[in-house]
Structure formats: structure tokens, C-alpha cells
Coordinates of C-alpha atoms in Angstrom, one line a residue:
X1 CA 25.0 -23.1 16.2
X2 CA 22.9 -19.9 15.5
X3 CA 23.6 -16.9 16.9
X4 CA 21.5 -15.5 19.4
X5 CA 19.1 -12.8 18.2
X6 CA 19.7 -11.2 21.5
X7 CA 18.7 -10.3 25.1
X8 CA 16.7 -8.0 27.0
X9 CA 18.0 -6.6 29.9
X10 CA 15.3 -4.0 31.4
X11 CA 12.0 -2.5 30.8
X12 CA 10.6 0.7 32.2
X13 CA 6.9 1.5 31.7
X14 CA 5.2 4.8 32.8
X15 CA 1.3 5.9 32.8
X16 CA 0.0 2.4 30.5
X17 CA -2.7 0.7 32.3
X18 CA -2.6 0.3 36.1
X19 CA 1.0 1.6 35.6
X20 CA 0.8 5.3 36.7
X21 CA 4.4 6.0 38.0
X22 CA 7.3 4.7 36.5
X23 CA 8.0 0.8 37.3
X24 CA 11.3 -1.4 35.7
X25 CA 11.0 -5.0 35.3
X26 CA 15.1 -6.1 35.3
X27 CA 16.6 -9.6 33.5
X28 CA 19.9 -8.7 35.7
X29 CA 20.6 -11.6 38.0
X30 CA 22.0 -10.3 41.5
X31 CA 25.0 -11.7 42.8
X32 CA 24.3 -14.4 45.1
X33 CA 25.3 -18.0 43.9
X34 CA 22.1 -20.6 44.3
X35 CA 20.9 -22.1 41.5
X36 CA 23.4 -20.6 38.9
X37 CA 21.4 -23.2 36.1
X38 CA 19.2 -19.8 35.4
X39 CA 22.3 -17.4 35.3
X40 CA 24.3 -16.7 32.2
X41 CA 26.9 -14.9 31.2
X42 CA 27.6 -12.3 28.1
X43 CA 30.3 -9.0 27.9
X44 CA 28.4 -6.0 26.7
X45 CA 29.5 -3.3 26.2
X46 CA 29.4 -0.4 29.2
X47 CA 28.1 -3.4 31.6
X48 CA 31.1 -5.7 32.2
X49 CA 31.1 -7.9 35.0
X50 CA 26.9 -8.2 35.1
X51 CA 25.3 -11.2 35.0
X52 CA 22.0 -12.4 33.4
X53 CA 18.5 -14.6 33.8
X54 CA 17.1 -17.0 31.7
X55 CA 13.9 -16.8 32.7
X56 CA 11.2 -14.5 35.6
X57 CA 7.9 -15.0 36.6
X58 CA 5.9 -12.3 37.9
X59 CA 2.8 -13.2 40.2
X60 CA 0.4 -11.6 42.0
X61 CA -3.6 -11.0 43.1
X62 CA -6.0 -10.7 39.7
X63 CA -6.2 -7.5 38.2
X64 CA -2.7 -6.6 40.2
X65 CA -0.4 -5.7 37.2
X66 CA 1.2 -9.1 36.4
X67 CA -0.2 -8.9 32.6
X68 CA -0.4 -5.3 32.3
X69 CA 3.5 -5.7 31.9
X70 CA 3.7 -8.3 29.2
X71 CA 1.0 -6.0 27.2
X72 CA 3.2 -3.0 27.7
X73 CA 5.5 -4.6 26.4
X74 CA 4.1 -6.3 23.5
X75 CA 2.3 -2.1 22.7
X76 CA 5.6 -1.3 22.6
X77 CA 6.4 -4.0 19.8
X78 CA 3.5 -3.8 18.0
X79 CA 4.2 -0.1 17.8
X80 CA 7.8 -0.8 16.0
X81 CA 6.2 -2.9 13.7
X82 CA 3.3 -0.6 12.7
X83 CA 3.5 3.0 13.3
X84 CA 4.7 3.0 9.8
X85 CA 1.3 1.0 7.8
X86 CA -0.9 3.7 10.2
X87 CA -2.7 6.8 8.3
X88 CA -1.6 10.1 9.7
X89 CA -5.4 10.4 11.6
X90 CA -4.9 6.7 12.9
X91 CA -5.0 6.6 16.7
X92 CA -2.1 5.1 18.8
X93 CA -2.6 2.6 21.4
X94 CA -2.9 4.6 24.1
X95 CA -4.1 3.5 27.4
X96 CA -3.1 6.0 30.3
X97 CA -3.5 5.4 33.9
X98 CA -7.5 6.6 34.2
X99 CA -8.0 7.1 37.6
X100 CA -6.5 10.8 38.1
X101 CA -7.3 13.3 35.7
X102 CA -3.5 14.7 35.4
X103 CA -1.9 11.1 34.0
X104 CA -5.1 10.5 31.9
X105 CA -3.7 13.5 30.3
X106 CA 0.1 12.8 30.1
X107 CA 2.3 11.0 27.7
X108 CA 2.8 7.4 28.7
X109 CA 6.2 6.1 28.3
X110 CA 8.1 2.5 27.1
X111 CA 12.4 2.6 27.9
X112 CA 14.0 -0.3 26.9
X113 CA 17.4 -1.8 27.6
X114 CA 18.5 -5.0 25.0
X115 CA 21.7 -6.7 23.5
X116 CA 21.9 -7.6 19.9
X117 CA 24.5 -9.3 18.4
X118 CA 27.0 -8.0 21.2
X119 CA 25.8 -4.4 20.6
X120 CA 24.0 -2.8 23.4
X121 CA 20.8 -0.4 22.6
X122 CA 18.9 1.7 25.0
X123 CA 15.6 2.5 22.9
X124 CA 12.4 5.3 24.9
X125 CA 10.0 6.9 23.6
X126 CA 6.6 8.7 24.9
X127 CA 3.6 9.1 23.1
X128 CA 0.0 10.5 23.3
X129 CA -3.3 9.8 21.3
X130 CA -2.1 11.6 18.4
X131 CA 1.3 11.4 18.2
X132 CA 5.0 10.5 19.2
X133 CA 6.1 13.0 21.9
X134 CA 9.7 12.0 22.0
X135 CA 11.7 9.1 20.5
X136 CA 15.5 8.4 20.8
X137 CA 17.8 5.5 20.6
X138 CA 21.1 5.1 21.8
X139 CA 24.0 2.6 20.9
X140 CA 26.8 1.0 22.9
X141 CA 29.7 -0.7 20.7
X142 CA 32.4 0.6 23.4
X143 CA 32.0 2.0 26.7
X144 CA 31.0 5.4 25.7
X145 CA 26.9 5.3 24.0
X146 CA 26.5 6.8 20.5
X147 CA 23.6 8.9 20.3
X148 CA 21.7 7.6 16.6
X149 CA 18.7 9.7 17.4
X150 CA 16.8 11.9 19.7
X151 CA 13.2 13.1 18.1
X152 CA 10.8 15.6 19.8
X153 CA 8.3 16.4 19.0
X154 CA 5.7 20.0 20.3
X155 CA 1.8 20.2 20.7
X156 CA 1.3 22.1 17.3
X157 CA 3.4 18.8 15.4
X158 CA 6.6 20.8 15.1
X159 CA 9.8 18.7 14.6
X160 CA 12.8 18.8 16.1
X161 CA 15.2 15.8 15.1
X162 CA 18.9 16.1 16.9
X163 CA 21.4 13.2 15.2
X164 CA 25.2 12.5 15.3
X165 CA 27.3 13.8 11.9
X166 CA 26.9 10.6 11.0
X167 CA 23.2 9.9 10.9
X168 CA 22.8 13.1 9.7
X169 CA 20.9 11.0 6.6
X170 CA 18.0 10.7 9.2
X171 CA 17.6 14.5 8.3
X172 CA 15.8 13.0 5.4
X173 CA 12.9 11.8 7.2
X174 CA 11.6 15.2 9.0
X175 CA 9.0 15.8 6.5
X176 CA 7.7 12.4 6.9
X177 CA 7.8 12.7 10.4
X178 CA 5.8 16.4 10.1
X179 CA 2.8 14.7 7.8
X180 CA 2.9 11.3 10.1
X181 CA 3.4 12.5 13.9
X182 CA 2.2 8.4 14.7
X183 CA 5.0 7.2 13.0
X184 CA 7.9 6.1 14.8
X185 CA 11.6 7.2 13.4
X186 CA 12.7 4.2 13.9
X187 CA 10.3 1.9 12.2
X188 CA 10.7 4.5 9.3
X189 CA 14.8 4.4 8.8
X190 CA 14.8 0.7 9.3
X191 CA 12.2 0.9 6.4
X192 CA 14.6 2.9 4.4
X193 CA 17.3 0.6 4.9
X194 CA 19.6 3.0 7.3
X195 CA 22.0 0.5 8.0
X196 CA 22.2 1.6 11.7
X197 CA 19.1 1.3 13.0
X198 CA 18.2 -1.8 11.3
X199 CA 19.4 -4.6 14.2
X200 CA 17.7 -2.8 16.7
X201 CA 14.4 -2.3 14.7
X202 CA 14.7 -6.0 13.7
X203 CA 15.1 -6.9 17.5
X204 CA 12.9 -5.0 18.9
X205 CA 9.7 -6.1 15.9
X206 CA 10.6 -10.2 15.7
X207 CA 12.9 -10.9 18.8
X208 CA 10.4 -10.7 21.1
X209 CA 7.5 -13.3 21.1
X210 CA 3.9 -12.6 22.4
X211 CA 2.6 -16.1 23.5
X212 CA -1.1 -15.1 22.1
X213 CA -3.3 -18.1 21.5
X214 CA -6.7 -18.3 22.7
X215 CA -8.2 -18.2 25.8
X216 CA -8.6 -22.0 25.5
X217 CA -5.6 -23.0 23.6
X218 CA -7.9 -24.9 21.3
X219 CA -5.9 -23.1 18.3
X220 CA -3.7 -25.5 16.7
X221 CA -1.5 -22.1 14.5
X222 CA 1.2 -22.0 17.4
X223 CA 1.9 -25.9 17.1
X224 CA 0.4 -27.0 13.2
X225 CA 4.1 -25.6 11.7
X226 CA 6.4 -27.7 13.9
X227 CA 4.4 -30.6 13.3
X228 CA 4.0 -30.3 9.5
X229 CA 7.2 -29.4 9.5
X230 CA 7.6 -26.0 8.2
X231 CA 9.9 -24.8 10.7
X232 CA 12.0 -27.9 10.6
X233 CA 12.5 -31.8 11.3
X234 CA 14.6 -30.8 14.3
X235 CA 11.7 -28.8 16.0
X236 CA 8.8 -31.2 15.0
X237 CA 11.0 -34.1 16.9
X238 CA 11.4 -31.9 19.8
X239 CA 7.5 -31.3 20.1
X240 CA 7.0 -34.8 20.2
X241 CA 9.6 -35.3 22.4
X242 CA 8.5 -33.1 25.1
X243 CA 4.6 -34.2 24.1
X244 CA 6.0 -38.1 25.4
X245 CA 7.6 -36.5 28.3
X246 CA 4.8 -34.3 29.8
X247 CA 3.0 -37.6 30.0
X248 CA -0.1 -37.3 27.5
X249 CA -0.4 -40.4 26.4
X250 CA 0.8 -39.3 22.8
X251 CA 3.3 -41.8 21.4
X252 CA 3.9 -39.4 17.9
X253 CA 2.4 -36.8 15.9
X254 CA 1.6 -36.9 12.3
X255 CA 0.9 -34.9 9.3
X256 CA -1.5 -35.3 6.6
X257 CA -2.7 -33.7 3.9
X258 CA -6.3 -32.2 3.7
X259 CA -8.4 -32.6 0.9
X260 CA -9.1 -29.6 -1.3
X261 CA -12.8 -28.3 -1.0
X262 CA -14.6 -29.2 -4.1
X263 CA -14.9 -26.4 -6.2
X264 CA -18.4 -27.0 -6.8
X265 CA -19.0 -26.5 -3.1
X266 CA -17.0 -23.4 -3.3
X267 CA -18.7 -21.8 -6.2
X268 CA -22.1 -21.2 -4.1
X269 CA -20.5 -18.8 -2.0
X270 CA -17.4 -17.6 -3.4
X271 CA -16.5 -15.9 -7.1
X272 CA -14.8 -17.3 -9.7
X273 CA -11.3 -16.0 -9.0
X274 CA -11.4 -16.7 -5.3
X275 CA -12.1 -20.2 -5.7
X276 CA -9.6 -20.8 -8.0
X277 CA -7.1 -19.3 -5.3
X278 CA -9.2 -21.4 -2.5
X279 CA -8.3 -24.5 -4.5
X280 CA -5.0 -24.1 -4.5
X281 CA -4.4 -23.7 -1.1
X282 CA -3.0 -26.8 0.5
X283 CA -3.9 -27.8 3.5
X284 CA -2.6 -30.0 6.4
X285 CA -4.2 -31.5 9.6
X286 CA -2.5 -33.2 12.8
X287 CA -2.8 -36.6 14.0
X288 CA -2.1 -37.5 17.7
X289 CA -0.9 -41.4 18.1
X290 CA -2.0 -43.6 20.7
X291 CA -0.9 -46.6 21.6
X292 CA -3.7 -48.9 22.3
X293 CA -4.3 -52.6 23.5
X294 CA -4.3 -53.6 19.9
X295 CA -1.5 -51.4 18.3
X296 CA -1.5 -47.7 17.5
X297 CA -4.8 -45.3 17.5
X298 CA -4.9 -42.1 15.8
X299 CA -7.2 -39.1 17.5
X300 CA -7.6 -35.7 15.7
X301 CA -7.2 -32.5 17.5
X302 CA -10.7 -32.1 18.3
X303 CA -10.5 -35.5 19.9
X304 CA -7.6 -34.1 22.3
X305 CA -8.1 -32.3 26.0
X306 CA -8.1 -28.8 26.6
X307 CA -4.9 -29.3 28.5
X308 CA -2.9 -31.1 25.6
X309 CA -3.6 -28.3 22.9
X310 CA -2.3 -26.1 26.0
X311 CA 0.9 -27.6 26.3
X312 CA 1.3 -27.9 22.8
X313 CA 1.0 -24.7 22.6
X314 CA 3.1 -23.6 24.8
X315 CA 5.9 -26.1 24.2
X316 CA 5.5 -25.1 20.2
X317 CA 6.3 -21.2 21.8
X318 CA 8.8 -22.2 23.5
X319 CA 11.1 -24.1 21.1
X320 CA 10.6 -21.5 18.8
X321 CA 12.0 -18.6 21.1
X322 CA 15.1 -21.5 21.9
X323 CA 15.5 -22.4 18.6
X324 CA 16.4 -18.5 17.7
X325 CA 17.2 -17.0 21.2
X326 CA 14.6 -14.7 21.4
X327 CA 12.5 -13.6 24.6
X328 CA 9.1 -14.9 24.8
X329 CA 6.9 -13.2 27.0
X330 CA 4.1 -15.4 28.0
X331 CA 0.8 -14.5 30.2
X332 CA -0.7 -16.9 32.2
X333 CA 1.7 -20.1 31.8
X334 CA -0.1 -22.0 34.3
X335 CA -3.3 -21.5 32.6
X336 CA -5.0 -25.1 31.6
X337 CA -1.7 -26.9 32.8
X338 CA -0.4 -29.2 35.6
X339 CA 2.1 -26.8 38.0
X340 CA 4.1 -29.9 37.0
X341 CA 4.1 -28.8 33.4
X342 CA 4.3 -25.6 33.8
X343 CA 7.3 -25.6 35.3
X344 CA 8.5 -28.1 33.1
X345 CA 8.5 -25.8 30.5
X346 CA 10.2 -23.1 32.5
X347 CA 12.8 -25.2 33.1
X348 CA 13.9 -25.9 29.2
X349 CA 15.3 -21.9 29.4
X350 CA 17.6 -23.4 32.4
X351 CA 19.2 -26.9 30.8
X352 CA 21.8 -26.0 28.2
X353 CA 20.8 -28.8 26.4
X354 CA 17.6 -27.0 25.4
X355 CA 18.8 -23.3 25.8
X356 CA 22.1 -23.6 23.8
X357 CA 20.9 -19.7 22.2
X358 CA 20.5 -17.6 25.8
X359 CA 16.9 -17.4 25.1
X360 CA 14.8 -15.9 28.0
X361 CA 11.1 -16.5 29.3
X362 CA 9.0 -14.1 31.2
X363 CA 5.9 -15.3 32.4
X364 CA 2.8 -14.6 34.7
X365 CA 1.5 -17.2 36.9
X366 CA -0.7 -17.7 39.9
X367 CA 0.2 -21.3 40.8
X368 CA 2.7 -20.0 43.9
X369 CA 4.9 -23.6 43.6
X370 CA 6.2 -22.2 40.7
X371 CA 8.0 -20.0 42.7
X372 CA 10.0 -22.5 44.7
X373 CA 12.1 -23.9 41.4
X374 CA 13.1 -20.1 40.7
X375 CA 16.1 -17.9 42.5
X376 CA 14.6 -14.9 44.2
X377 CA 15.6 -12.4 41.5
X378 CA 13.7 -14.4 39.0
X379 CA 10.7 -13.6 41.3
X380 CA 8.2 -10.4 40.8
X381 CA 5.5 -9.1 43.2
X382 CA 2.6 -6.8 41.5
X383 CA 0.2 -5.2 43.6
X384 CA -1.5 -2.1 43.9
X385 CA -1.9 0.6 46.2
X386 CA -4.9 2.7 47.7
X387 CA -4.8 4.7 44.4
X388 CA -5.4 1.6 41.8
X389 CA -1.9 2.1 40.7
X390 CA 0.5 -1.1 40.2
X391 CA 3.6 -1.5 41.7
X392 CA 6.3 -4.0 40.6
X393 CA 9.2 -5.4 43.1
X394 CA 11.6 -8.4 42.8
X395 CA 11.6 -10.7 46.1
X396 CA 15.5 -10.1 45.6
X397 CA 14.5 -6.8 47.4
X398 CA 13.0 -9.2 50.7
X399 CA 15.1 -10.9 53.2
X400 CA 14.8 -14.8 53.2
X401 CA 15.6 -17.4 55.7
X402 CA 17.8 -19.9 53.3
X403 CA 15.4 -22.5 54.9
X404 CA 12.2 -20.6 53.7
X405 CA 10.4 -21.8 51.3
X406 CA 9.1 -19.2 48.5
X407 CA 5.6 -20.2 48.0
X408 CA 4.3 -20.0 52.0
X409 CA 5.9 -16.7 52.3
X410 CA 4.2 -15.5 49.3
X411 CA 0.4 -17.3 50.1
X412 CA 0.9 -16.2 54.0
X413 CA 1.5 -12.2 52.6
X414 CA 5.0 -11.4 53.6
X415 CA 5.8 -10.6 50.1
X416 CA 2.2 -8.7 48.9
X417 CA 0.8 -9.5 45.6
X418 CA -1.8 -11.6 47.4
X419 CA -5.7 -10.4 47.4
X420 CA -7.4 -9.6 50.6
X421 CA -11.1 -11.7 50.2
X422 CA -13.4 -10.2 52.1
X423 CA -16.9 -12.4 50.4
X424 CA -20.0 -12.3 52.8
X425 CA -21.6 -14.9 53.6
X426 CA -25.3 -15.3 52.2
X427 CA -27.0 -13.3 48.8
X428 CA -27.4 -9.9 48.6

């Protein structure tokens, strides 16, 4: 059995998007006992006793928050991965709350709270435009946190880097940091190979998964490695499996191998040296069995619903993150799919069969049914008040007949999150 890459506990995102104040998104389960399939347990260190979710969904009216959260998240991630390949002029992805003048000004702000391989980290940092305002990352082996880093950084670009006596090798990188203010001190030790920093670093860049296919799913780069098998017999067998379960009508997948472009075609519209690099490229294309009133029938992708390259998809992001108990963070999972599958889906990050690595699943949905398979703490509310700013609350903060079911509260308004409609009738 792998070990699991690790867990994220809490997020905290200030002034990014519709976020202007500061708003915490929490995997901690609460302690009531229904439905303990979504609950696990694992000792860190400094939070003994505290309990964990498999899996949230956050919902709410369009344009409410709901993906605004899974983007701040993935900013954050795509920050740790390439703060370090930027140019010192490069901008930052920075998207402040727009709609006062003072917090289109301001820093904005990620804080993170995760577990890798039994270590606890609590990783924040604030940026502008320009630069990195602040950065520091804190460690929990014990009790007691071990401060790695704190980084700060002034208007004019001046440095000021504060580190234990034993990371004082991280003194090393302040005239990077001086000629690269977008660069994150973190990205930049793990580069260096400061043994420290490097579990954290590799967490936060590849533990994490951003579900990002197109709009209509038609992209076949999520599922074509499980079913050619590059990421394993194990995981191609459980695609199929799941594909024969959801009801598709697809009996197996198969691989085959493409073949090459002639060069001759090639040489009308590419060089010499790229053709020859073109020709060697091998490539593979998926067939989707049938089985029809006279024996098997193969269909290409293109030959395959919008829905079935959805749940593909999403199945093929799924086992990955289960495979290597990572978190994936997926928008929309009811877009293009049943509720049935959707929740399907959800539900592989409950049964220990599939889950054996504590992976976790965060999604955004509209379908409200979803709701009514998930514990209240699993449950998010976004809305936003008079000011356009988003707000983010668990329904663990609402009081709940035990009788009541979760999706009628939600579509009648007692929990928010639901858009006031207020058409007229006729054209303008």
C-alpha cells in the first residue's frame, strides 16, 4: 500500500476575486456521529483528538463564490510551481476584490493548513502585482511549531528574511529574493534541494489536483493514460470498471496504436528536423466496446456522448487522486452528468475499498440532491452580500431537524446560497 501524499486540513483566502474579507474553507469533521463512512482518522501533530473529511461540496447561486475558492486555491498552487520560471518584470496572478478602491489596492492573501507524511505545515503568504509581500512556513513534528521561514518583504523591494539557526542556509537566497521579488522562497529552496522545505513544496505543487478539462469534456488527456495504460493495469481496469457500472453501455476499452503521419505529408508544412521528431512520436487512440445483437462493436471517441467523455473524465481524476491520496479539487462535478453519477463518484472517497490512501474531493455543484448523501459539515453555502463580496459558511453552523432533508432546506432559502430571480415578463 502507498503512503498517502497527504491531507489538507484548512484554507484561508483574503481579497482574490469576490473574496474581499478573509473566508476559511475547513476539511475538519465536527463531532457528531452520522454517516462516519466520510470521517477518518490520522494523529498530527499539535491536533490530537480531531477528526477528518473525505470529501465537501460547496454550492451556491451562480457567480456566488463556489469556484472562486477552487481557483484560489489552484493560484496558490500554480504560484509554488512557477514563481521560480517567472522574469523578475513578470506579473503575478493577482486578482483583488475590485469593487472598493482600498482592497483593489491591498495585498491578497492564501494560508494554508496540510499534513504530509505525519508532519504538519502551516504555509501563508500575501502578494501584490509586483511582488511577494510576506511569505513564511511553519512545521509541526511535535506539539510545539518550528518556524523554517518568515520572509518580508517593503515597498522599495528590501528584504528581510528571519529563519531558525538551523535554516540559517536560507540566508543564501536573499540576493535572489532582492533581484526576483515574484519568486516565492519556497519554490526557490525546494529548488536548491533544502532538505526541509522540500515535502511541503512537493505537497503543496503535485498533491493537489485541478480537475481542468474543457468546458465539454470532449478532451480525452485526463482519461487517454489510464486506458493506454501508462499509469498502470490496475487503474485502466478500474476505469473500465466504473465505465460498466455508471451504466454506459461500454462493455471495455481498448488501446490502439495510431499510425505515423506520412512524412511526405509532413514535409509541406513542417522542416526537416521537426518531422523527423513528428515521426517518431507514437501515438495511441481509444476504443469504446459495445456489445451488440451480433457480438461486440467498437465506437471511437468522437462516436461517444458528451456525457461519457464527462464521466470519463472525471472518473480518470478521480482514481488518480485515490491512487496517490492526494486532494482533488474539482469545479462543477455535476456538469454534463446524471446527479446519479455525480454522486457516484463522490462516494468512491467514502468506501475504503476505493479510498484505501485518505484521499479527499472538494467539489462545486448546483444539483442540490447532492447534498442529501453528505453530513452537514461536508456542506458549504457561498453567497454574497450587498457589497458583491462572497461569504463562505458550512451548514454545520445551521440547526437541522434530524428528519430534514438537506436539499428542501437549501432550494426553500433557509440556508442562503440560492439566487433571488426577479425576470420580467415580456421584451424590453
Amino acid at each position: 500500500m502507498e503512503v498517502s501524499v497527504g491531507m489538507l486540513i484548512q484554507f484561508s483566502v483574503t481579497n482574490f476575486g469576490s473574496f474581499k474579507d478573509s473566508q476559511t474553507f475547513s476539511f475538519v469533521a465536527s463531532s457528531y456521529d452520522d454517516a462516519p463512512e466520510w470521517v477518518i482518522e490520522r494523529d498530527v501533530p499539535s491536533l490530537s483528538g480531531i477528526r477528518y473529511l473525505t470529501a465537501a461540496g460547496v454550492f451556491g447561486a451562480n457567480a456566488s463564490g463556489k469556484s472562486m475558492l477552487i481557483d484560489a486555491i489552484a493560484t496558490m498552487r500554480r504560484m509554488v510551481r512557477e514563481s521560480v520560471t517567472l522574469m523578475p518584470d513578470d506579473s503575478l496572478p493577482y486578482d483583488p476584490f475590485r469593487l472598493d478602491a482600498q482592497s483593489a489596492r491591498s495585498d491578497t492573501s492564501f494560508e494554508v493548513v496540510f499534513e504530509s507524511k505525519g508532519v504538519r505545515y502551516d504555509y501563508s503568504l500575501s502578494y501584490c502585482e509586483e511582488m511577494v509581500t510576506f511569505e513564511e512556513l511553519r512545521r509541526f513534528e511535535t506539539k510545539s511549531p518550528q518556524l523554517l521561514f518568515r520572509l518580508k518583504r517593503d515597498a522599495d523591494g528590501g528584504v528581510a528574511l528571519l529563519t531558525t539557526k538551523r535554516m540559517t542556509k536560507l540566508q543564501k537566497q536573499e540576493e535572489y529574493l532582492r533581484s526576483k521579488p515574484n519568486s516565492l522562497l519556497l519554490s526557490r529552496a525546494a529548488q536548491e534541494g533544502v532538505e526541509e522545505v522540500v515535502a511541503p513544496y512537493m505537497w503543496l505543487s503535485s498533491g493537489l489536483i485541478v480537475y481542468s478539462a474543457p468546458f465539454d469534456r470532449a478532451d480525452p488527456s485526463t482519461y487517454g493514460p489510464l486506458i493506454d495504460g501508462s499509469k498502470g493495469s490496475e487503474m485502466r481496469d478500474q476505469l473500465v470498471s466504473l465505465a460498466k457500472r455508471a451504466d454506459l453501455g461500454i462493455t471495455d476499452i481498448r488501446s490502439e496504436d495510431v499510425p505515423p503521419t506520412p512524412e511526405e505529408y509532413l514535409t509541406r508544412f513542417y522542416a526537416p528536423e521537426v518531422v523527423k521528431k513528428l515521426a517518431e512520436v507514437k501515438r495511441k487512440r481509444a476504443r469504446f466496446v459495445h456489445a451488440g445483437d451480433d457480438g461486440e462493436v467498437e465506437f471511437f471517441e468522437s462516436d461517444e456522448s458528451v456525457g461519457t467523455r464527462a464521466f470519463l473524465s472525471a472518473a480518470a481524476a478521480s482514481l488518480e487522486a485515490l491512487a496517490d491520496g492526494k486532494t482533488l479539487l474539482f469545479d462543477e462535478v455535476d456538469n454534463s452528468l446524471h446527479p446519479k453519477l455525480s454522486e457516484a463518484l463522490a462516494e468512491l472517497f467514502a468506501d475504503r475499498g476505493w479510498n484505501q490512501t485518505g484521499a479527499q474531493l472538494l467539489f462545486t455543484a448546483h444539483t442540490a440532491t447532492l447534498m442529501d448523501s453528505l453530513r452537514r459539515d461536508q456542506i458549504w453555502i457561498t453567497q454574497k452580500d450587498a457589497r458583491g463580496s462572497s461569504h463562505l459558511e458550512a451548514l454545520s453552523d445551521y440547526r437541522l431537524r434530524k428528519d430534514e432533508r438537506k436539499s428542501r432546506g437549501y432550494i426553500a432559502g433557509r440556508y442562503g446560497g440560492v439566487p433571488v430571480v426577479e425576470l420580467a415578463s415580456g421584451v424590453m
